[in-house]
mmCIF file as gemmi writes it, N, C-alpha and C atoms, coordinates in Angstrom:
data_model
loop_
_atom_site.group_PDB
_atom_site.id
_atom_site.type_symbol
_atom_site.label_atom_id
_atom_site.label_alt_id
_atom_site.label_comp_id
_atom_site.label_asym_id
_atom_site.label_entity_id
_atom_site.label_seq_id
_atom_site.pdbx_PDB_ins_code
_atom_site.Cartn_x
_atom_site.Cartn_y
_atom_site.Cartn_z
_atom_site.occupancy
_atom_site.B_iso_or_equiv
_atom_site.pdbx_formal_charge
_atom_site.auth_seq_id
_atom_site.auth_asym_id
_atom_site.pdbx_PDB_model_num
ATOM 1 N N . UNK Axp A 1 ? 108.429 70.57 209.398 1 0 ? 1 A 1
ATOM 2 C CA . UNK Axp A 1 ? 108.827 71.352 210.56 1 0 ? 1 A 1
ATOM 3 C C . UNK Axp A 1 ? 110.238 71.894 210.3 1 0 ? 1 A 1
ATOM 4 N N . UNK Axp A 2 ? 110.208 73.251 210.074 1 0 ? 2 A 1
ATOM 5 C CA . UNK Axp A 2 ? 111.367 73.906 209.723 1 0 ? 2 A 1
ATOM 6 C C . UNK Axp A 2 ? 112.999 74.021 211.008 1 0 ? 2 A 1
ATOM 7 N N . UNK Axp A 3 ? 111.949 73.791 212.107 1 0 ? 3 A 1
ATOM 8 C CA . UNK Axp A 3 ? 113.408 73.823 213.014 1 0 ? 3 A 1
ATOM 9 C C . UNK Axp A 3 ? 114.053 73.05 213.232 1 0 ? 3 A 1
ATOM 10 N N . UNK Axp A 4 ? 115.453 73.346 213.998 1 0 ? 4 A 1
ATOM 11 C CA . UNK Axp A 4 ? 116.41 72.068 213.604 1 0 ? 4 A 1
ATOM 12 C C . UNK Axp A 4 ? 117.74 73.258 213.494 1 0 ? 4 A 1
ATOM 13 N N . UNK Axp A 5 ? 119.014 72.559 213.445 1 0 ? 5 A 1
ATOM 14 C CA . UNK Axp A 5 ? 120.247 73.083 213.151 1 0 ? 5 A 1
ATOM 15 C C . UNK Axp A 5 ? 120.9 73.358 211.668 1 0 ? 5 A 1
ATOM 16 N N . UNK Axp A 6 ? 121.427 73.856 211.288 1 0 ? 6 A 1
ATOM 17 C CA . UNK Axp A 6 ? 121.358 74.187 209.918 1 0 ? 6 A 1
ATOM 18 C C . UNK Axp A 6 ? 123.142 74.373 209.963 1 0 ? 6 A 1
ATOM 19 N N . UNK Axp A 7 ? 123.763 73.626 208.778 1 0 ? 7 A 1
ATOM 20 C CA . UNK Axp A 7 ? 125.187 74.259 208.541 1 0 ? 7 A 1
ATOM 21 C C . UNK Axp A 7 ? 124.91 74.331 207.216 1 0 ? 7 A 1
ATOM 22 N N . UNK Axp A 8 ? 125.52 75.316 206.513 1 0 ? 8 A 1
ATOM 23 C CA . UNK Axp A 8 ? 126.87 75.835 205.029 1 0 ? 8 A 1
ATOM 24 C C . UNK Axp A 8 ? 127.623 74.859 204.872 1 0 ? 8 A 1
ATOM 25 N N . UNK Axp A 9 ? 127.771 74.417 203.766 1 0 ? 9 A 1
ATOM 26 C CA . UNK Axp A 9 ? 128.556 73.604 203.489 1 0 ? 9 A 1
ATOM 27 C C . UNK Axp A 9 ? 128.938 74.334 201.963 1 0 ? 9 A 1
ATOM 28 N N . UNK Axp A 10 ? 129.99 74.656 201.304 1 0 ? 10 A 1
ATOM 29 C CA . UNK Axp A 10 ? 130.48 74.965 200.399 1 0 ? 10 A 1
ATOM 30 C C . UNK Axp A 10 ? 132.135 74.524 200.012 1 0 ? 10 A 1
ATOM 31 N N . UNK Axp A 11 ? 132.579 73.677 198.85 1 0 ? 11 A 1
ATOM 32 C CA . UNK Axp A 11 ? 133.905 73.397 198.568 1 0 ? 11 A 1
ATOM 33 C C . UNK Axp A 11 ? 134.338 72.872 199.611 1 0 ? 11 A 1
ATOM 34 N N . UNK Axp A 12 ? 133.505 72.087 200.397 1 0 ? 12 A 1
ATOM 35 C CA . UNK Axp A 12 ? 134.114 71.211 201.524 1 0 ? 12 A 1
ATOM 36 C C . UNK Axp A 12 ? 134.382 71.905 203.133 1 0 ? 12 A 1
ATOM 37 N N . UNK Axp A 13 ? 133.877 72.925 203.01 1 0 ? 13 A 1
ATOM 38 C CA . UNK Axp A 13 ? 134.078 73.681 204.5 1 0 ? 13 A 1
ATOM 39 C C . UNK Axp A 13 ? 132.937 73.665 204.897 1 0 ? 13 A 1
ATOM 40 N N . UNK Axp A 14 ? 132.67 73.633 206.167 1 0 ? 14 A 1
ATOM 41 C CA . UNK Axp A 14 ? 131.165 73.972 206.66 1 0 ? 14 A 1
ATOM 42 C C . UNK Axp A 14 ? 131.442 75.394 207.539 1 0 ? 14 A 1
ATOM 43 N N . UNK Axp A 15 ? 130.041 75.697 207.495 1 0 ? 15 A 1
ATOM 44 C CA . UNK Axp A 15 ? 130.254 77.375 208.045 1 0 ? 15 A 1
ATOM 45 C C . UNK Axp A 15 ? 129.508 76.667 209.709 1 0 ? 15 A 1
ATOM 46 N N . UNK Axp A 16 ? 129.598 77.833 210.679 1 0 ? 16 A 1
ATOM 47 C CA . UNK Axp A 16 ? 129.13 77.276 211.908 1 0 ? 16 A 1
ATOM 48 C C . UNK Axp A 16 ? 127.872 77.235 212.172 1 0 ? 16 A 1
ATOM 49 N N . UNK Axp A 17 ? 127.209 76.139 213.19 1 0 ? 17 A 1
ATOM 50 C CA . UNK Axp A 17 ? 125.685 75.757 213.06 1 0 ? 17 A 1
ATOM 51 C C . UNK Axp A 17 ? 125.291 76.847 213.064 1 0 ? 17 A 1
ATOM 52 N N . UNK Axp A 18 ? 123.955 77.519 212.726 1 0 ? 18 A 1
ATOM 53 C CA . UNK Axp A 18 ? 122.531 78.158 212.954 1 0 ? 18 A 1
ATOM 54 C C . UNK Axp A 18 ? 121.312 77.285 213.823 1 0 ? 18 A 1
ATOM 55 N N . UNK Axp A 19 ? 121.146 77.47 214.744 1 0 ? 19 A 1
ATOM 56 C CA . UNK Axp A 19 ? 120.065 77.197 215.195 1 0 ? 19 A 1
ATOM 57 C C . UNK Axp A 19 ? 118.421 78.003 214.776 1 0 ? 19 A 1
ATOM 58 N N . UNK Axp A 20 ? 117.807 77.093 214.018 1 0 ? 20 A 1
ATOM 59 C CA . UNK Axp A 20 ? 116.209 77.941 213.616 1 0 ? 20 A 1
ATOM 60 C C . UNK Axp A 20 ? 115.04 77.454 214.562 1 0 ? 20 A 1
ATOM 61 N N . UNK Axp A 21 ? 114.529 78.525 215.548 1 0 ? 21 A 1
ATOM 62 C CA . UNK Axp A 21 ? 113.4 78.128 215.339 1 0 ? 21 A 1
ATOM 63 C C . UNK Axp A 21 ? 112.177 78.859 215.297 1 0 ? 21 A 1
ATOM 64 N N . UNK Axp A 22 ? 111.074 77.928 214.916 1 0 ? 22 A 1
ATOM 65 C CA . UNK Axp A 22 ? 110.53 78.211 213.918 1 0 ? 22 A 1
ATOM 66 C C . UNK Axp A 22 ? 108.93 78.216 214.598 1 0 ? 22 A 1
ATOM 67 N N . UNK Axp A 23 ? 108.296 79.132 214.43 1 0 ? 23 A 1
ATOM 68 C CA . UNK Axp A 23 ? 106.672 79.178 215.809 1 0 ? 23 A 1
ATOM 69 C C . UNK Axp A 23 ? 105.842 78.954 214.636 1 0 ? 23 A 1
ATOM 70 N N . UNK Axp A 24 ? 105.278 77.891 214.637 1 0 ? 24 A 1
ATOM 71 C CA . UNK Axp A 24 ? 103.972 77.854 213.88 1 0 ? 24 A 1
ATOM 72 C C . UNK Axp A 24 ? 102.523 77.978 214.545 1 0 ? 24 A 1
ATOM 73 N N . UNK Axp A 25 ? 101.929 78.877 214.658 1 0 ? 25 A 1
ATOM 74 C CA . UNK Axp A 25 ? 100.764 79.587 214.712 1 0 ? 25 A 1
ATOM 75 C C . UNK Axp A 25 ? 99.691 79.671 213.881 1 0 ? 25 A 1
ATOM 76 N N . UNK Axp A 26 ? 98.7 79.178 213.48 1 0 ? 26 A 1
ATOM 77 C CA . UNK Axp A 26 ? 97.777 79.448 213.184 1 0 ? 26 A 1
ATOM 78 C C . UNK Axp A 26 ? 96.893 80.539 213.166 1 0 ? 26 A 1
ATOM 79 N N . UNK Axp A 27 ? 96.643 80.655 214.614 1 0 ? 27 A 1
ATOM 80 C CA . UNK Axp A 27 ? 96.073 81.605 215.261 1 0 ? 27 A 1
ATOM 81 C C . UNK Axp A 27 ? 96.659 82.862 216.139 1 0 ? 27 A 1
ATOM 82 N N . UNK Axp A 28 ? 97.884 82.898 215.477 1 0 ? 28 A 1
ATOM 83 C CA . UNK Axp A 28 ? 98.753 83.67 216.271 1 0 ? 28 A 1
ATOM 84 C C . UNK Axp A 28 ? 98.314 85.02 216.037 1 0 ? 28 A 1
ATOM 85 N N . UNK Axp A 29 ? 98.278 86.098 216.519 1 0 ? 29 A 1
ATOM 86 C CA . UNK Axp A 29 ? 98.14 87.643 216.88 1 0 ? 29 A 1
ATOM 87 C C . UNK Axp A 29 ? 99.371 88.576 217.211 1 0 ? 29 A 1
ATOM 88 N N . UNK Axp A 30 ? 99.933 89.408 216.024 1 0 ? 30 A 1
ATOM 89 C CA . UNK Axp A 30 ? 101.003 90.244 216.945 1 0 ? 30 A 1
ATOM 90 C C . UNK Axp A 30 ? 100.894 91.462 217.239 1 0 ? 30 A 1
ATOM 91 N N . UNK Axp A 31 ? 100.439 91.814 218.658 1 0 ? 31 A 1
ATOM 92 C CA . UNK Axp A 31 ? 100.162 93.337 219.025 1 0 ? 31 A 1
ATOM 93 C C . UNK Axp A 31 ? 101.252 94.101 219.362 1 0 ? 31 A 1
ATOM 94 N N . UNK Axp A 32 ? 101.004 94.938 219.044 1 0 ? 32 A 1
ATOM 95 C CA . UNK Axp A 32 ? 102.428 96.109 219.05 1 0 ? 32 A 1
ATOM 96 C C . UNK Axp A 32 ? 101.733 97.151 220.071 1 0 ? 32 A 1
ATOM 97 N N . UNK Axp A 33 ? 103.408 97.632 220.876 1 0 ? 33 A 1
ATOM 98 C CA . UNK Axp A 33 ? 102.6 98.747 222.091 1 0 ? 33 A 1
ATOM 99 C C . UNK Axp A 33 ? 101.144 99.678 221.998 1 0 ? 33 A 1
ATOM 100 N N . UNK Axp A 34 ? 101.213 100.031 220.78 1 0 ? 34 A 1
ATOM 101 C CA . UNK Axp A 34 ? 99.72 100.736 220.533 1 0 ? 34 A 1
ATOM 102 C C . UNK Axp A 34 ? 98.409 100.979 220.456 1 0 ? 34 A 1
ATOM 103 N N . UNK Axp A 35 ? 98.401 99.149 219.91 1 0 ? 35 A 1
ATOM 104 C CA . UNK Axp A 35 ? 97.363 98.602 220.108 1 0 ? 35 A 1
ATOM 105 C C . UNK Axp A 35 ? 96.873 98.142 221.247 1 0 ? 35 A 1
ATOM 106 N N . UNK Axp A 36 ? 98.305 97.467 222.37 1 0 ? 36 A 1
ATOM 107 C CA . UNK Axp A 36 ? 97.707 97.427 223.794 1 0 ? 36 A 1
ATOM 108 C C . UNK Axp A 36 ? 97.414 98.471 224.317 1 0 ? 36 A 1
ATOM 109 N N . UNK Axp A 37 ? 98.101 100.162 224.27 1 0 ? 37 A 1
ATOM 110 C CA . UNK Axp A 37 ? 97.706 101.105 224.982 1 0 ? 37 A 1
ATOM 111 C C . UNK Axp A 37 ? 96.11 101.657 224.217 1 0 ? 37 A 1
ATOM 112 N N . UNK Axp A 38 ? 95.648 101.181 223.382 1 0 ? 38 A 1
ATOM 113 C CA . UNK Axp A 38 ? 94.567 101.592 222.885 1 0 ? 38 A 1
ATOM 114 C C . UNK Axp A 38 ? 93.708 100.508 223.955 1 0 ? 38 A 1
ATOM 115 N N . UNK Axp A 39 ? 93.694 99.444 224 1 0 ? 39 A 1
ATOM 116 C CA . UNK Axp A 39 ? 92.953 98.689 224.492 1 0 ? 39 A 1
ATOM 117 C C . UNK Axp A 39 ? 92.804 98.845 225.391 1 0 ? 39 A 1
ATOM 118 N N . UNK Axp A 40 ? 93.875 99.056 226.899 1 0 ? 40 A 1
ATOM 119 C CA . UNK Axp A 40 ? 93.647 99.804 228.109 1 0 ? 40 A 1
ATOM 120 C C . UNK Axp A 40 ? 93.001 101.389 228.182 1 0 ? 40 A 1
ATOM 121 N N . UNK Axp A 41 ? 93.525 101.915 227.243 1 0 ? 41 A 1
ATOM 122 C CA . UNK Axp A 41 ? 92.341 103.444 227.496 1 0 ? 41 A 1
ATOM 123 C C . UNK Axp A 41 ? 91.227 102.824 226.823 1 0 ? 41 A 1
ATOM 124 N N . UNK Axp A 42 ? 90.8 102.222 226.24 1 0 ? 42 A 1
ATOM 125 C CA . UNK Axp A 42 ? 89.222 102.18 225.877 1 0 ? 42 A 1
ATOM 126 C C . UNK Axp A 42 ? 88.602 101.128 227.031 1 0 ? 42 A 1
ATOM 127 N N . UNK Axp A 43 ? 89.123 100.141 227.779 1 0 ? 43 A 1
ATOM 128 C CA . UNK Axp A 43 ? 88.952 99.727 228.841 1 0 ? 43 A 1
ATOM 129 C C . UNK Axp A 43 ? 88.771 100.682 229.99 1 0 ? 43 A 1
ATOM 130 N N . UNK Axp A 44 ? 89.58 101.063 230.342 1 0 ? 44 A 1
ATOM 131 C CA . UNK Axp A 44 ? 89.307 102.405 231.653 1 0 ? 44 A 1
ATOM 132 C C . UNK Axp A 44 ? 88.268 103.45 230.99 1 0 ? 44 A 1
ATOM 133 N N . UNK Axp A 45 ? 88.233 104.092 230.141 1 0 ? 45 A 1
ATOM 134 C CA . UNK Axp A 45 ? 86.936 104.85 229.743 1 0 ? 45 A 1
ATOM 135 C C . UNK Axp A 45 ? 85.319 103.76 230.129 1 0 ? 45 A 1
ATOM 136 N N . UNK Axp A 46 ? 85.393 103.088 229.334 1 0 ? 46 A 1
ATOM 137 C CA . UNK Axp A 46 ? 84.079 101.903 229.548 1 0 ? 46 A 1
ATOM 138 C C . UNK Axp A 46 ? 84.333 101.761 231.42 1 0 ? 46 A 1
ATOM 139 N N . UNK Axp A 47 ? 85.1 101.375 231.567 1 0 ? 47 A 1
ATOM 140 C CA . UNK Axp A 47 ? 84.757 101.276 233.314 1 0 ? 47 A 1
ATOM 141 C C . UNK Axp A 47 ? 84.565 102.949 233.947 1 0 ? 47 A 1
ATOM 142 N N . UNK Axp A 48 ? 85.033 103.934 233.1 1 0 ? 48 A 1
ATOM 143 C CA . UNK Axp A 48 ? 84.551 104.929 234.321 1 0 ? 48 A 1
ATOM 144 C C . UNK Axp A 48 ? 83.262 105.156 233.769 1 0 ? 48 A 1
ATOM 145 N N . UNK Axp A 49 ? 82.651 104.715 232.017 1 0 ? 49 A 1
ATOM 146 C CA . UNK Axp A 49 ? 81.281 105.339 232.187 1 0 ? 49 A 1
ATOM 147 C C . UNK Axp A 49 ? 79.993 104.316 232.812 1 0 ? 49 A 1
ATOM 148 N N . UNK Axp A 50 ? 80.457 102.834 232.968 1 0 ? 50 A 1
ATOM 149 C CA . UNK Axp A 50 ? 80.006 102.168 233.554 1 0 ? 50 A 1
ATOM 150 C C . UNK Axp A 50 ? 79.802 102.998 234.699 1 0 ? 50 A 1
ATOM 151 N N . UNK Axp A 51 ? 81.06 103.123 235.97 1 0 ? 51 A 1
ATOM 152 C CA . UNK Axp A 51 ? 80.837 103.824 237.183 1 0 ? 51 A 1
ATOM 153 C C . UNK Axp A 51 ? 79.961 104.799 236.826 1 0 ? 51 A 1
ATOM 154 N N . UNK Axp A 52 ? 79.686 105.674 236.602 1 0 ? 52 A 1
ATOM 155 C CA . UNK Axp A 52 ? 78.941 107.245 235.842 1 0 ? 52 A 1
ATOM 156 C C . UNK Axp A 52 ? 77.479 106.683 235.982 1 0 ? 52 A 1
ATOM 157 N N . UNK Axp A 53 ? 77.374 105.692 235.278 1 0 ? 53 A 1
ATOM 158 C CA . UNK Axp A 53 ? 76.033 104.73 235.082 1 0 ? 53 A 1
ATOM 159 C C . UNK Axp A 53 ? 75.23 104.464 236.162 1 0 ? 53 A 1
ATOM 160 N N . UNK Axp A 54 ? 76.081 103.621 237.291 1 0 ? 54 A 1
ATOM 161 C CA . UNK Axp A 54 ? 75.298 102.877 237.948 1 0 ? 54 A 1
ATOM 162 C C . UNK Axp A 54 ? 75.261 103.998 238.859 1 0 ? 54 A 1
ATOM 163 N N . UNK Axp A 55 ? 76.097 104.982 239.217 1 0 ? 55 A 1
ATOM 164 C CA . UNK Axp A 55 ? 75.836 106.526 240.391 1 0 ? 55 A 1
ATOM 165 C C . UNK Axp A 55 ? 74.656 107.275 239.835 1 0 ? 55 A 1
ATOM 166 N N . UNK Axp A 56 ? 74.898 107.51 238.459 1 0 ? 56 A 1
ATOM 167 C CA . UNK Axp A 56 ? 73.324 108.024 238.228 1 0 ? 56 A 1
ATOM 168 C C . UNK Axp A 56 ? 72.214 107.529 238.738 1 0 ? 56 A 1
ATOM 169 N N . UNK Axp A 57 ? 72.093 106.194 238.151 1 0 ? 57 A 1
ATOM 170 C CA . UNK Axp A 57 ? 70.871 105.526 238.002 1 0 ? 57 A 1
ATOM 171 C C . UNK Axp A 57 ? 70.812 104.945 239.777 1 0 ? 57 A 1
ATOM 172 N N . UNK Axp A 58 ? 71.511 105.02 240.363 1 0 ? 58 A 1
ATOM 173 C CA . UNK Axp A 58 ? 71.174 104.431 242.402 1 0 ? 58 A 1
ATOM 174 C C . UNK Axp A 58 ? 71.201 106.011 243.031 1 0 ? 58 A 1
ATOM 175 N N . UNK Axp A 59 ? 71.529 107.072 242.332 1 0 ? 59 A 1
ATOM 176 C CA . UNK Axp A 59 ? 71.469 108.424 243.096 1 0 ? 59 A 1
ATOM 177 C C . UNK Axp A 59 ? 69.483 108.97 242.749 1 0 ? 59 A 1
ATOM 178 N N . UNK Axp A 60 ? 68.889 108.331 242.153 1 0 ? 60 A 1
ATOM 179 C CA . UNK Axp A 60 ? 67.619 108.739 241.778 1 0 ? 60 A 1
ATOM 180 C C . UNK Axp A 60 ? 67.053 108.285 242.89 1 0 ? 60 A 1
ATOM 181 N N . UNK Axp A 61 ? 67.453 106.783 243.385 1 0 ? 61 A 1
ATOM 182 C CA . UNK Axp A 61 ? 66.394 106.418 244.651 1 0 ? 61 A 1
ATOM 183 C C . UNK Axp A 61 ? 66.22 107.261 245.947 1 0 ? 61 A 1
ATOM 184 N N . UNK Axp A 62 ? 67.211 107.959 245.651 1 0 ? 62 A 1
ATOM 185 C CA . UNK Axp A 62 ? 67.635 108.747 247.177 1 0 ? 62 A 1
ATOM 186 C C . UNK Axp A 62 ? 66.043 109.635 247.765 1 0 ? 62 A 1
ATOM 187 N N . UNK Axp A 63 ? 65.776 110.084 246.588 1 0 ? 63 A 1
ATOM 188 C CA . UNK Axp A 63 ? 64.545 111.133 247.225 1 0 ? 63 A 1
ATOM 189 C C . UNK Axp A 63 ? 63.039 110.657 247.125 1 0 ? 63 A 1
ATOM 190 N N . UNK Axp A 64 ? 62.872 108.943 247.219 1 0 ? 64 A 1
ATOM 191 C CA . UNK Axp A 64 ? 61.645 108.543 247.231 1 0 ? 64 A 1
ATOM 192 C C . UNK Axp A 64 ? 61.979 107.736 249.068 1 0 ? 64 A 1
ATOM 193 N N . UNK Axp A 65 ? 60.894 107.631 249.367 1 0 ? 65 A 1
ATOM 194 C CA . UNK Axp A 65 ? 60.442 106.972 250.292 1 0 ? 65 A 1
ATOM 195 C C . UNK Axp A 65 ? 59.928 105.606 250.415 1 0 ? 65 A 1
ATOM 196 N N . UNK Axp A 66 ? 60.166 104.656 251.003 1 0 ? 66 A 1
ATOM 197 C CA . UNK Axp A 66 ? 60.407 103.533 251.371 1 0 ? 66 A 1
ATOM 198 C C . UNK Axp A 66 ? 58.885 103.224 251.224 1 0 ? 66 A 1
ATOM 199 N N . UNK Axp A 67 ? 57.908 101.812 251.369 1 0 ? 67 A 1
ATOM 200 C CA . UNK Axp A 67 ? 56.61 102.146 252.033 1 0 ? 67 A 1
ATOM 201 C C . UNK Axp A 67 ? 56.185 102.724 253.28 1 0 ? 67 A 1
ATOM 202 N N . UNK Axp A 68 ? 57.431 101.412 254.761 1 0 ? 68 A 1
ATOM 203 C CA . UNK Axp A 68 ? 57.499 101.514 255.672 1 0 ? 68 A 1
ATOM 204 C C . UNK Axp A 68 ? 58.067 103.171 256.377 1 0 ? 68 A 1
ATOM 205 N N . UNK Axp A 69 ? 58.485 103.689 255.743 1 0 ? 69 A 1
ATOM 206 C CA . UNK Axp A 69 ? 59.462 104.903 256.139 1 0 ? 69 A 1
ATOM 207 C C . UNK Axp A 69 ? 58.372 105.91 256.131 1 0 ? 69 A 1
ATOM 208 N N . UNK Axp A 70 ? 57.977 106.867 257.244 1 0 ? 70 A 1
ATOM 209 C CA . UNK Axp A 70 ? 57.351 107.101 257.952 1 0 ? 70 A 1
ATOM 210 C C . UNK Axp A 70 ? 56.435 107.103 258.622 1 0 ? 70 A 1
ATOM 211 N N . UNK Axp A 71 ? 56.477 105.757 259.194 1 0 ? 71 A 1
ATOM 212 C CA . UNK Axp A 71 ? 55.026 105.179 259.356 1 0 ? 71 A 1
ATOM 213 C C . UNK Axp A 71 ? 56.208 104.704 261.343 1 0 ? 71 A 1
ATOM 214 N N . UNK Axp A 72 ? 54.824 104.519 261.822 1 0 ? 72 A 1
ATOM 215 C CA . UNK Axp A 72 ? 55.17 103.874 263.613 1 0 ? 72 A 1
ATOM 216 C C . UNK Axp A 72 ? 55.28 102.423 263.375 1 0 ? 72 A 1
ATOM 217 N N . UNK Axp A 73 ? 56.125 102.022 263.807 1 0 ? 73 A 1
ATOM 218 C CA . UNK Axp A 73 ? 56.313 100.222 264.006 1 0 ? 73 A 1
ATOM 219 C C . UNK Axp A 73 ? 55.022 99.979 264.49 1 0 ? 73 A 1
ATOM 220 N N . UNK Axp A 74 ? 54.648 98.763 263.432 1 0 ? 74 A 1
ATOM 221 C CA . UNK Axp A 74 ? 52.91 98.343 263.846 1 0 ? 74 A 1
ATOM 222 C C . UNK Axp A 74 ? 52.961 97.713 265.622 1 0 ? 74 A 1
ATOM 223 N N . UNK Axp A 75 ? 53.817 97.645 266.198 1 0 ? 75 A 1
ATOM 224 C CA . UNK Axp A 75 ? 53.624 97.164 267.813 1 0 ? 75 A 1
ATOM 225 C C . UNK Axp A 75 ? 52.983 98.44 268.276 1 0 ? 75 A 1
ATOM 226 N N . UNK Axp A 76 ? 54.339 99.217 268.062 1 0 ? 76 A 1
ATOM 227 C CA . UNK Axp A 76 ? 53.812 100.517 268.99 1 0 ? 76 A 1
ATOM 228 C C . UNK Axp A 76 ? 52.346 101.149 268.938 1 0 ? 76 A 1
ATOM 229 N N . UNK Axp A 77 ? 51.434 100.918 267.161 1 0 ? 77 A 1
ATOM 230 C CA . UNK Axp A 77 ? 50.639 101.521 267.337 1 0 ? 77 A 1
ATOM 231 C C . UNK Axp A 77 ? 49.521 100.465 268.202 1 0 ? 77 A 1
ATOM 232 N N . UNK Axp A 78 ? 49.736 99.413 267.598 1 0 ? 78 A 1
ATOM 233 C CA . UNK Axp A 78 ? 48.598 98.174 268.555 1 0 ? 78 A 1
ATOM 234 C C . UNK Axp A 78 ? 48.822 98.445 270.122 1 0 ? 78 A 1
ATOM 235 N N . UNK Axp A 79 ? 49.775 98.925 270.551 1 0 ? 79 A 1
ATOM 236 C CA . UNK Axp A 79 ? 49.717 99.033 271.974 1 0 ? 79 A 1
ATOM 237 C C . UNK Axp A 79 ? 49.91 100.144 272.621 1 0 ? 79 A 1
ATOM 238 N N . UNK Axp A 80 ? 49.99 101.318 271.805 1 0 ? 80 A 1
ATOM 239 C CA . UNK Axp A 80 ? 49.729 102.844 272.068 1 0 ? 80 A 1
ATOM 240 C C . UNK Axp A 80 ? 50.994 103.3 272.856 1 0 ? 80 A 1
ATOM 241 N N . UNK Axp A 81 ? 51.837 102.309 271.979 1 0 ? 81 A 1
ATOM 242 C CA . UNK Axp A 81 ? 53.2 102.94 272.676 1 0 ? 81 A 1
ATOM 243 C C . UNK Axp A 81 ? 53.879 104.44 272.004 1 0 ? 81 A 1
């Protein structure tokens, strides 16, 4: 483990501490602004063609008819209302 305080020492003088520290990562990832602004526009595109998607595909039901939909509530016709 590399961190820790660190002095110079040369011909008997020491130079002043350094503090190191030191991230050990494995799995570490470093994204730079670009790559996040890539990731948000390809995010908002996918959600507006998602939206696009599901308006298409629920705007088709509009011009069919129900079973019940134009028909008399079965009371009214049993009782000739």
């Amino acid at each position: 483990d590399p961190r820790g305080t660190y002095t110079c020492e040369t011909d008997g003088k020491e130079s002043s501490p350094l503090q190191v520290h030191y991230r050990m990562c494995q799995n570490c990832i470093e994204v730079d602004a670009p790559t996040i602004s890539g990731i948000v526009v390809a995010d908002v595109v996918a959600t507006i063609f998602l939206a696009v998607a599901v308006y298409c595909i629920t705007g088709q039901d509009k011009g069919r008819m129900s079973r019940g939909e134009g028909r008399a509530p079965l009371a009214a016709r049993r009782w000739g209302w």
